[in-house]
Short mmCIF file of C-alpha atoms in Angstrom, two decimals:
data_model
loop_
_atom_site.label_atom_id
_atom_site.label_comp_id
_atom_site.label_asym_id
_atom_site.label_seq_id
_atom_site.Cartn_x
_atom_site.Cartn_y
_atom_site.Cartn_z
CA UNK W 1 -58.82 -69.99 -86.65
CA UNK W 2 -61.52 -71.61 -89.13
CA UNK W 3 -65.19 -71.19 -88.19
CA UNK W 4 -66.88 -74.41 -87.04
CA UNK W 5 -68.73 -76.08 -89.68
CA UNK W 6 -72.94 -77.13 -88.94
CA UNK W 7 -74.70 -79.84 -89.85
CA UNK W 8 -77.62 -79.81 -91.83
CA UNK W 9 -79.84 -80.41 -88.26
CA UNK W 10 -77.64 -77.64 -86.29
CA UNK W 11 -78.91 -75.36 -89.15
CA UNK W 12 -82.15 -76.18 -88.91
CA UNK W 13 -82.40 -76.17 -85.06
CA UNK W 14 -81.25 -72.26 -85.81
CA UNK W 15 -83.09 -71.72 -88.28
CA UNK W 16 -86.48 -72.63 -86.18
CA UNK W 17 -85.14 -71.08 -82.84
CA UNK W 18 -84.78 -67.40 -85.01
CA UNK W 19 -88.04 -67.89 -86.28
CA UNK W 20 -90.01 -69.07 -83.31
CA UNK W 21 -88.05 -65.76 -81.66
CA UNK W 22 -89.14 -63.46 -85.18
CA UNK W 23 -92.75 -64.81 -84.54
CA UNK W 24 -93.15 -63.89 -80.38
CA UNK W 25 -91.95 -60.71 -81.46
CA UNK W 26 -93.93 -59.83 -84.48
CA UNK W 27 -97.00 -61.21 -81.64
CA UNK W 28 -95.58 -58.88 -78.58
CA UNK W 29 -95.53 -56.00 -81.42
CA UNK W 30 -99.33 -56.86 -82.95
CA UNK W 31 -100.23 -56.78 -78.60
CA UNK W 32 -98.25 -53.52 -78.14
CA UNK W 33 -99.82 -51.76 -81.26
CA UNK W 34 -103.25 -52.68 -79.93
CA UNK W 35 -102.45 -51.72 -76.23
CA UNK W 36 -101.03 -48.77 -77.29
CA UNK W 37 -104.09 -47.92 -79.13
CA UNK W 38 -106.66 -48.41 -76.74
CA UNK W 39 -105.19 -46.13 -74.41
CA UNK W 40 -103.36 -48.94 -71.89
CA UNK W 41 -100.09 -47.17 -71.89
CA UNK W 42 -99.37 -44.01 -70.48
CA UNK W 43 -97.53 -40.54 -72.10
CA UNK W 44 -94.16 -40.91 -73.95
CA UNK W 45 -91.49 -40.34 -71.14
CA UNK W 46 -87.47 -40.10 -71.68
CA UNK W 47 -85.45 -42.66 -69.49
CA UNK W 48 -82.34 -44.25 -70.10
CA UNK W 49 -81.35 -47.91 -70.04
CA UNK W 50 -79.66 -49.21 -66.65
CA UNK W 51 -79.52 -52.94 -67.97
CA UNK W 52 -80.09 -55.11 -70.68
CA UNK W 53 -81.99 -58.56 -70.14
CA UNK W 54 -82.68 -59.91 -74.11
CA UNK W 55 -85.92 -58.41 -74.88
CA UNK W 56 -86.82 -56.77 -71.71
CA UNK W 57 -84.74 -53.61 -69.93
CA UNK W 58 -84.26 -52.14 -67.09
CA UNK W 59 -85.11 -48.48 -67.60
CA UNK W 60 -84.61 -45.20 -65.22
CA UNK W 61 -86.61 -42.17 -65.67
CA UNK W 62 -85.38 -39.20 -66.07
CA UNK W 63 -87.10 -37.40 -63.88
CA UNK W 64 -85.77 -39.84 -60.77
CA UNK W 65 -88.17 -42.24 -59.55
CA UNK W 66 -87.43 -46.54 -59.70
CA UNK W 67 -86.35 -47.74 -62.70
CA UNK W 68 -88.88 -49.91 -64.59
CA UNK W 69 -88.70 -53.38 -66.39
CA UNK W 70 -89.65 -52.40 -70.07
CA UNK W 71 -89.90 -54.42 -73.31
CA UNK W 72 -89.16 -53.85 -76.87
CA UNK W 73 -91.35 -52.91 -79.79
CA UNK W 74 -90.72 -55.37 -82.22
CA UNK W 75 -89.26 -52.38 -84.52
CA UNK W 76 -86.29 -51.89 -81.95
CA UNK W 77 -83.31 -53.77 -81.97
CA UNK W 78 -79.65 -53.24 -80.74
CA UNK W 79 -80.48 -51.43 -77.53
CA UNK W 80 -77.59 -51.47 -74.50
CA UNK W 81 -77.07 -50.01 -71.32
CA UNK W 82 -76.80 -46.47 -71.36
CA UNK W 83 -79.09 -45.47 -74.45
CA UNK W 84 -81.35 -42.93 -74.03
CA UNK W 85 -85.24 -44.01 -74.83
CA UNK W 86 -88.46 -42.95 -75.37
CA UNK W 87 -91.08 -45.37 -72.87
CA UNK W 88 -94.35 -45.30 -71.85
CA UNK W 89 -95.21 -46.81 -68.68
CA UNK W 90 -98.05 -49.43 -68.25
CA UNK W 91 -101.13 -50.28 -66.20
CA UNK W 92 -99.26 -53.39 -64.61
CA UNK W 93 -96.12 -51.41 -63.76
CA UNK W 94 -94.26 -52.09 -66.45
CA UNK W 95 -93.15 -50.83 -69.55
CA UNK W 96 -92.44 -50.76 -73.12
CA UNK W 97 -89.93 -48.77 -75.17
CA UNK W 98 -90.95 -47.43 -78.10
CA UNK W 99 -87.63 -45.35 -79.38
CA UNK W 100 -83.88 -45.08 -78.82
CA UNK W 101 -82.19 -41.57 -78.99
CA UNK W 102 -79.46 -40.42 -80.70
CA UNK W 103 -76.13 -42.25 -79.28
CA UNK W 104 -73.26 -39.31 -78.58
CA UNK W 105 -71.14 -42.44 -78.50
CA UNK W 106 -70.73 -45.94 -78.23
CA UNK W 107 -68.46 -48.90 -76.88
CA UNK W 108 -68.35 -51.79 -79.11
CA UNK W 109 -66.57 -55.13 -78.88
CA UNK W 110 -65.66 -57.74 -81.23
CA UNK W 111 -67.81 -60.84 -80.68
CA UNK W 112 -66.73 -64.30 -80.98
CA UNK W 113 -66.88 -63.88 -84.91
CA UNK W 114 -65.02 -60.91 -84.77
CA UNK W 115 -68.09 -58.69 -86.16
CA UNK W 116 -67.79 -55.57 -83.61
CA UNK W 117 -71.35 -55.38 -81.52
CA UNK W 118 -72.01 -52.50 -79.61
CA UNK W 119 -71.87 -53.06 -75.65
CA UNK W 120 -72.56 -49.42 -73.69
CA UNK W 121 -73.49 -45.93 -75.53
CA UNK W 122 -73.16 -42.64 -74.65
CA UNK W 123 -70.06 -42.80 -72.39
CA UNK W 124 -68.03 -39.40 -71.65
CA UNK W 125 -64.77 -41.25 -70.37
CA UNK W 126 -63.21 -44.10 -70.38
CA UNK W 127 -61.32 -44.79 -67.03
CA UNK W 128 -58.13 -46.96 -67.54
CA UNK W 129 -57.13 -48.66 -64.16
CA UNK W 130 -53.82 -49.69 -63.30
CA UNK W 131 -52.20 -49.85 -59.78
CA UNK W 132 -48.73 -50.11 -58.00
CA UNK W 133 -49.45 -53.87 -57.70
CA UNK W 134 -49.33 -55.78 -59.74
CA UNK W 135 -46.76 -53.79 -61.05
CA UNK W 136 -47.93 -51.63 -64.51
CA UNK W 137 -46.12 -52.13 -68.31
CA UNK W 138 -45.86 -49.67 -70.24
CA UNK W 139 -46.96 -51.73 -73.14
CA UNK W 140 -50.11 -52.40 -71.66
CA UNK W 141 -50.97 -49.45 -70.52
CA UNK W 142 -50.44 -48.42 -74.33
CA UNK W 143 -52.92 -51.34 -75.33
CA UNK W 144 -55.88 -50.04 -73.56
CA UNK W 145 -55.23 -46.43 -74.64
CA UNK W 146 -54.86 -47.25 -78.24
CA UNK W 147 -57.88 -49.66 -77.60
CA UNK W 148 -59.51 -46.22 -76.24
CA UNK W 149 -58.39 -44.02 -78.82
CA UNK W 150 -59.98 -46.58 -81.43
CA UNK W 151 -63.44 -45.69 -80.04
CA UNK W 152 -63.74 -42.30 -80.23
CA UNK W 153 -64.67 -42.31 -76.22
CA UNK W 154 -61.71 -39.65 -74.06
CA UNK W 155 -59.04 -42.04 -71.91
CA UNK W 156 -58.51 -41.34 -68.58
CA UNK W 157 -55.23 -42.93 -66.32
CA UNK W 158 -56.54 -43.82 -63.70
CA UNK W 159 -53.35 -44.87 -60.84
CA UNK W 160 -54.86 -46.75 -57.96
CA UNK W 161 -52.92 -48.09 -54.38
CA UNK W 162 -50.54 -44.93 -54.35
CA UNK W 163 -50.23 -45.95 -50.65
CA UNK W 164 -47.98 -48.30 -51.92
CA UNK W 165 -45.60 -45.63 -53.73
CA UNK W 166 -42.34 -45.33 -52.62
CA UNK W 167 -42.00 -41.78 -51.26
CA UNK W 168 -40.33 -40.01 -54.66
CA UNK W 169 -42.50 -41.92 -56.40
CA UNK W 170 -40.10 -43.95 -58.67
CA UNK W 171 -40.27 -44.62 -61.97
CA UNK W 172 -44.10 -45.34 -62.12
CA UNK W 173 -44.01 -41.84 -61.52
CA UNK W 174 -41.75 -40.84 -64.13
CA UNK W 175 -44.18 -42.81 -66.71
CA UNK W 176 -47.08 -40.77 -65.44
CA UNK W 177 -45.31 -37.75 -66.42
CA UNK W 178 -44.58 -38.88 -70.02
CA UNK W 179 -48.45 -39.65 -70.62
CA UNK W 180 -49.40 -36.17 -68.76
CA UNK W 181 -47.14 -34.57 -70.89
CA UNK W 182 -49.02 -36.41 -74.18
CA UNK W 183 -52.29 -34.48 -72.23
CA UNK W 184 -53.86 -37.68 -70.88
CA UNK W 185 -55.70 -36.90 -68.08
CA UNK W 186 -53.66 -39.03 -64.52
CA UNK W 187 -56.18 -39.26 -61.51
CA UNK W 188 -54.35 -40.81 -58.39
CA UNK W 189 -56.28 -43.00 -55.94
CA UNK W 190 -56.32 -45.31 -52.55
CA UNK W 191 -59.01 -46.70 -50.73
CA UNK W 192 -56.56 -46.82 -47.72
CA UNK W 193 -57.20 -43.43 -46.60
CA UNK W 194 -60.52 -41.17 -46.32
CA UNK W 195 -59.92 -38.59 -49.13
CA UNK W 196 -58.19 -41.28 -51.47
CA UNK W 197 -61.22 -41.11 -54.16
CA UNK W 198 -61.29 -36.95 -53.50
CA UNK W 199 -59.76 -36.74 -57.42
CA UNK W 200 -61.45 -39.45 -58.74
CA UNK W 201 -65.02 -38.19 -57.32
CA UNK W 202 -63.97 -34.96 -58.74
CA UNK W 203 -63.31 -36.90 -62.40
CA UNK W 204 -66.51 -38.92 -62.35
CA UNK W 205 -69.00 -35.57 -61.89
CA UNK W 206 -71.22 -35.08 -64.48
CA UNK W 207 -69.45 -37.57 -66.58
CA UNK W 208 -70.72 -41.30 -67.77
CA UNK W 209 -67.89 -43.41 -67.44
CA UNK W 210 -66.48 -46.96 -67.49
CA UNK W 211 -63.49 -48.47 -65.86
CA UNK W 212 -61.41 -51.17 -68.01
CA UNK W 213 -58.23 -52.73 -66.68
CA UNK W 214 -56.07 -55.80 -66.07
CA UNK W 215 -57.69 -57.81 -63.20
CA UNK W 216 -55.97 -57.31 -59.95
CA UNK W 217 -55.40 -53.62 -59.90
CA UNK W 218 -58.95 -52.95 -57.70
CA UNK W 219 -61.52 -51.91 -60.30
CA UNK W 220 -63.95 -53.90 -57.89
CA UNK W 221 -62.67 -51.88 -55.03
CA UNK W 222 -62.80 -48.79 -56.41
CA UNK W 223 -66.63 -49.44 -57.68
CA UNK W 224 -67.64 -50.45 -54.43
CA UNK W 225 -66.23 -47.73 -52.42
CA UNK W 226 -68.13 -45.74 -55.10
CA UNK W 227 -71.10 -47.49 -54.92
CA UNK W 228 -71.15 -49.06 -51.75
CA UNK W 229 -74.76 -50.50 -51.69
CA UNK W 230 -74.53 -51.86 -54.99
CA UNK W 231 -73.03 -54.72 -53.27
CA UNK W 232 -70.30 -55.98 -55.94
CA UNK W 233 -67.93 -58.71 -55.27
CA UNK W 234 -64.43 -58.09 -54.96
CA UNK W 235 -61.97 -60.84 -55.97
CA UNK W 236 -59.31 -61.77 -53.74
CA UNK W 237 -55.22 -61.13 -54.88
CA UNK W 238 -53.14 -63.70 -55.18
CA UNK W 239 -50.05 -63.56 -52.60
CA UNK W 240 -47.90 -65.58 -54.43
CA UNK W 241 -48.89 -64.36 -58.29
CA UNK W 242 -49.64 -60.57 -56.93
CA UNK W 243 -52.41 -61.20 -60.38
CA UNK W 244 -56.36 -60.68 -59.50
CA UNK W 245 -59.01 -63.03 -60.65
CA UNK W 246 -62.22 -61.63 -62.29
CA UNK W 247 -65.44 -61.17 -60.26
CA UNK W 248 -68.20 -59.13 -61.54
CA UNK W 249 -70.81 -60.59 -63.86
CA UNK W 250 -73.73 -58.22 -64.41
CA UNK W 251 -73.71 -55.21 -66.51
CA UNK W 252 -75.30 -52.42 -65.58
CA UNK W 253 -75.69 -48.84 -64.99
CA UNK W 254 -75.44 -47.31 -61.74
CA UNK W 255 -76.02 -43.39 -60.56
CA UNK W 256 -73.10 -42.39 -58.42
CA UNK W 257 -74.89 -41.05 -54.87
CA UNK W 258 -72.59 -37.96 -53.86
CA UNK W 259 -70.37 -38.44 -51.46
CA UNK W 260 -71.16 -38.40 -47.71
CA UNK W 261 -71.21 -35.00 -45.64
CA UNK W 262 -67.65 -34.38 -44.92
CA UNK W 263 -66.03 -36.31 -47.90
CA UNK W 264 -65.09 -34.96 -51.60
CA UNK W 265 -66.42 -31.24 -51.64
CA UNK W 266 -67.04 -31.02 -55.07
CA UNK W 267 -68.98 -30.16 -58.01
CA UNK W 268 -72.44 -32.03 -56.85
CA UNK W 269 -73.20 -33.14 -60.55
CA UNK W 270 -74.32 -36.41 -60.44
CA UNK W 271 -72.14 -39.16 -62.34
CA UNK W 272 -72.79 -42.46 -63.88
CA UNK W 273 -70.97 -45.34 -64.15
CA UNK W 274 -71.38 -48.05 -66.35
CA UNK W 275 -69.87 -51.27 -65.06
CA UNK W 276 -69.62 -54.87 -67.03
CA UNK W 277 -66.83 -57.58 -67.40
CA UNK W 278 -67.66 -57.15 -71.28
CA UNK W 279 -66.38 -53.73 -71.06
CA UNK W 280 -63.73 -54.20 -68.38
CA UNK W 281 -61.66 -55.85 -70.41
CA UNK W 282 -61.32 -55.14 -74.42
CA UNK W 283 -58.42 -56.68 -76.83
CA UNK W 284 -57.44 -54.83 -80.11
CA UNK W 285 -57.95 -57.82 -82.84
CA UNK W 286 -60.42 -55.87 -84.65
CA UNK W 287 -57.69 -53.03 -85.50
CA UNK W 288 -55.38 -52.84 -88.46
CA UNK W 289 -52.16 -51.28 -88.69
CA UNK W 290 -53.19 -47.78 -89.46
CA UNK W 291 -55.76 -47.79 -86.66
CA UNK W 292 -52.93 -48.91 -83.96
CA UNK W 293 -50.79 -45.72 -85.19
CA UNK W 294 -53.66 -43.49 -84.54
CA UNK W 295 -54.06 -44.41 -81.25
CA UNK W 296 -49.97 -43.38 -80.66
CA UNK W 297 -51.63 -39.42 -80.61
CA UNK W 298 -48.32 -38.46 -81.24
CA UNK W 299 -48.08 -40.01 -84.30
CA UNK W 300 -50.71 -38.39 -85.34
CA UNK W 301 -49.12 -35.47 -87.24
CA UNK W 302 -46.51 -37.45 -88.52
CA UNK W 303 -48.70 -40.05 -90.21
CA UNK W 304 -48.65 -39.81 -93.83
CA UNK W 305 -45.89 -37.98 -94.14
CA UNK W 306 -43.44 -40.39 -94.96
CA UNK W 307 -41.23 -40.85 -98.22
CA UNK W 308 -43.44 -43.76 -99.45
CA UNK W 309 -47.05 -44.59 -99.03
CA UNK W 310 -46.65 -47.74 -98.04
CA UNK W 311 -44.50 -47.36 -95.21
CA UNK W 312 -44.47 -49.47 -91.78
CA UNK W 313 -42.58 -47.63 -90.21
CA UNK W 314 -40.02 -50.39 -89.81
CA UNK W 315 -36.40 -50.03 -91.24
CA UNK W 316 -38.09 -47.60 -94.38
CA UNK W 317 -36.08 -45.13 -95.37
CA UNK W 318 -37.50 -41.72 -95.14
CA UNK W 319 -39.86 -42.80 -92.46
CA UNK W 320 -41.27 -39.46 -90.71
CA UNK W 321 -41.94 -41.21 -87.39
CA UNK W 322 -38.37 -42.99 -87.00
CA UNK W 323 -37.03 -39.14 -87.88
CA UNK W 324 -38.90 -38.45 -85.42
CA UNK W 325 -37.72 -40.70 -82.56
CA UNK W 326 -34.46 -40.07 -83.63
CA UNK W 327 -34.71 -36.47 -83.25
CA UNK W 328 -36.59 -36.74 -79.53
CA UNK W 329 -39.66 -35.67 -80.92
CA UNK W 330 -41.32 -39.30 -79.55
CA UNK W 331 -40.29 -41.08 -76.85
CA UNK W 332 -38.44 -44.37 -77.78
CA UNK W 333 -40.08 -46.28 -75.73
CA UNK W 334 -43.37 -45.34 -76.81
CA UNK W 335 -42.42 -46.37 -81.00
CA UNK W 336 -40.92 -49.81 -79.18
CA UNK W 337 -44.73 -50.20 -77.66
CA UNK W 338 -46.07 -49.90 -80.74
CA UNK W 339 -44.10 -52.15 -82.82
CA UNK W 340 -44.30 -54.62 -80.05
CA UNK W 341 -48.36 -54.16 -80.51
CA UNK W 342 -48.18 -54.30 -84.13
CA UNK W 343 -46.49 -56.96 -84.15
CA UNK W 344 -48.86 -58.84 -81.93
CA UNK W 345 -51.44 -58.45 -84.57
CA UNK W 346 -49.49 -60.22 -86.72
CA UNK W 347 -49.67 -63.54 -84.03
CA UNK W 348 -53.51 -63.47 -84.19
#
C-alpha cells in the first residue's frame, strides 16, 4: 500500500503543531528545572507507570499508596505502561518524572507505518487466550505464539470455557498435548464454577502479564473476574456467528487483589496485569521469513542446517526441517502452519 502523499499546507500544519508541542515542552522543562531547584518537589521516589495519557502518567508508588498524575521532563520520551520511574511528588499533589529504569522487556507493535513502537515494558508472560467457543485453529493459535516468540516475552496457553469440553476432552485436548509436549506452559479455566481461575491465579503470582487473543474467547471475562472492581466491559457473543466483538478501550495497569478468603490458596505474591486493546490483539507484518521459523521452537535446532543457505524450506532438496517432518521429528501439522503463515506474508 503507498503512503498518502501531503500537500504543501498539510506539511506545514505539522510542521507548526510539532513545534508549538517542542516549545510547551522545552517551557514545562525550563518550569520543572526551576521548581525543582527551589525545593518545590519532594525526594526522588521509584513508582511504576499504571497509564499513559500523552505527556502526563498515571504513576503507582512503590511503596503502595494512590497512584499519582505525573508529567514528563522534557528530556523523557517513549514512556508506557509498565516502566519503572524515578518521580518526585509535588506541593499540589502531583507529580513529575524525572527517569525511566532499565526495561527487562518490552511489547512493541507496528504502527500504522509499520515502524514497531513500543506499547507495555517489563512483562514476565504473555497469556494467549483461546476457548472451546468459538472453536480454536491450530493455525492461529501458532500466529500468536510465533507473534510471542518474536518478542522475547515467555507464551503462556491459556484454555478458557472448559465447561464446555466434552468429557474425554476431544481433540482440543489432543492439541493441548502437542504444545505441552513443545514445553508451553497450558493453564485451563471457567468462570462457570468457583475454583475455575484456581490455575490461572496460581500463573498470574508474582508475574506481570498480558492477555492477547481472538475476540470472543472471554479475555473480558476473565479480567473482570480478576479484577472485579475495575469495572471493564464485557462484549456480548454472537448466537448466530459464535465470534465476540471488541470492548475494552483504556490501557492500563492494574494490581491483581488476592483472591477472597476461601478461594485460590496460593502463593500470595501479588500479580500485575497489563490490559489494552493495543496489546490484545498483535499481527505478524513486521516479521520476515527467518523470524516466523524461529518462533516454530522446534525448528530451532534445525535452522541452518540445511544443504543450501538459501533454503525455504519448500520443495529444497536437502532441507533439514522437511527431513525432519518426514522422520516424525515435527509434527506435520505444525510445518503446514507455518507455510500457511509464511505464505500469508507474502499477501501483505
Amino acid at each position: 500500500m503507498s503512503k498518502r502523499k501531503l500537500s504543501r499546507q498539510q506539511r506545514w500544519r505539522i510542521e507548526k503543531i510539532q513545534a508549538e508541542r517542542a516549545r510547551r515542552a522545552e517551557k514545562r522543562g525550563d518550569q520543572d528545572t526551576e521548581k525543582l531547584a527551589a525545593g518545590e518537589y519532594g525526594p526522588e521516589r521509584q513508582g511504576r507507570v499504571t497509564a499513559h495519557f500523552g505527556r502526563s502518567l498515571e504513576v503507582a508508588p512503590a511503596v503502595g499508596g494512590e497512584p499519582v498524575r505525573c508529567h514528563l521532563r522534557a528530556n523523557l520520551e517513549g514512556l508506557v505502561t509498565g516502566d519503572r520511574v524515578i518521580w518526585r511528588a509535588g506541593q499540589d499533589g502531583s507529580g513529575v518524572v524525572v527517569a525511566r529504569g532499565v526495561r527487562d522487556s518490552v511489547l512493541e507493535r507496528p504502527d500504522a507505518r509499520g515502524q514497531l513502537k513500543p506499547v507495555a515494558a517489563n512483562i514476565d508472560q504473555i497469556l494467549i487466550v483461546f476457548a472451546v467457543e468459538p472453536e480454536p485453529h491450530a493455525n492461529l493459535i501458532d500466529r500468536y505464539l510465533v507473534a510471542a516468540e518474536a518478542t522475547g516475552i515467555a507464551p503462556v496457553l491459556v484454555l478458557n470455557k472448559i465447561d464446555l469440553l466434552p468429557t474425554q476432552g476431544g481433540p482440543l485436548r489432543a492439541l493441548l498435548a502437542r504444545y505441552e509436549a513443545l514445553g508451553y506452559p497450558v493453564v485451563t479455566t471457567t468462570t462457570a464454577r468457583a475454583d475455575g481461575l484456581d490455575a490461572l491465579h496460581a500463573r498470574l503470582a508474582g508475574r506481570t502479564s498480558v492477555f492477547v487473543g481472538q475476540s470472543g474467547v472471554g479475555k473480558s471475562s476473565l479480567i473482570d473476574r480478576l479484577l472485579p472492581d475495575a469495572q471493564l466491559r464485557i462484549g456480548a457473543l454472537s448466537e448466530d456467528s459464535r465470534k465476540g466483538r471488541h470492548t475494552t478501550t483504556t490501557a492500563r495497569l492494574y494490581v491483581l487483589p488476592r483472591p477472597a478468603a476461601g478461594a485460590f490458596q496460593g502463593p500470595a505474591a501479588d500479580g500485575a496485569l497489563i490490559d489494552s486493546p493495543g496489546i490484545r490483539e498483535f499481527g505478524l507484518i513486521h516479521l520476515d521469513e527467518g523470524q516466523v521459523a524461529e518462533g516454530f521452537i522446534e525448528f530451532r535446532d534445525l535452522l541452518g542446517h540445511c544443504r543450501f543457505r538459501d533454503c525455504r524450506h519448500r520443495q529444497e532438496p536437502g532441507c533439514a526441517l522437511i527431513e525432519a517432518v518426514d522422520e516424525g521429528r515435527i509434527h506435520a501439522d505444525r510445518f503446514a502452519s507455518y507455510r500457511r503463515i509464511v505464505d500469508s506474508l507474502d499477501e501483505t
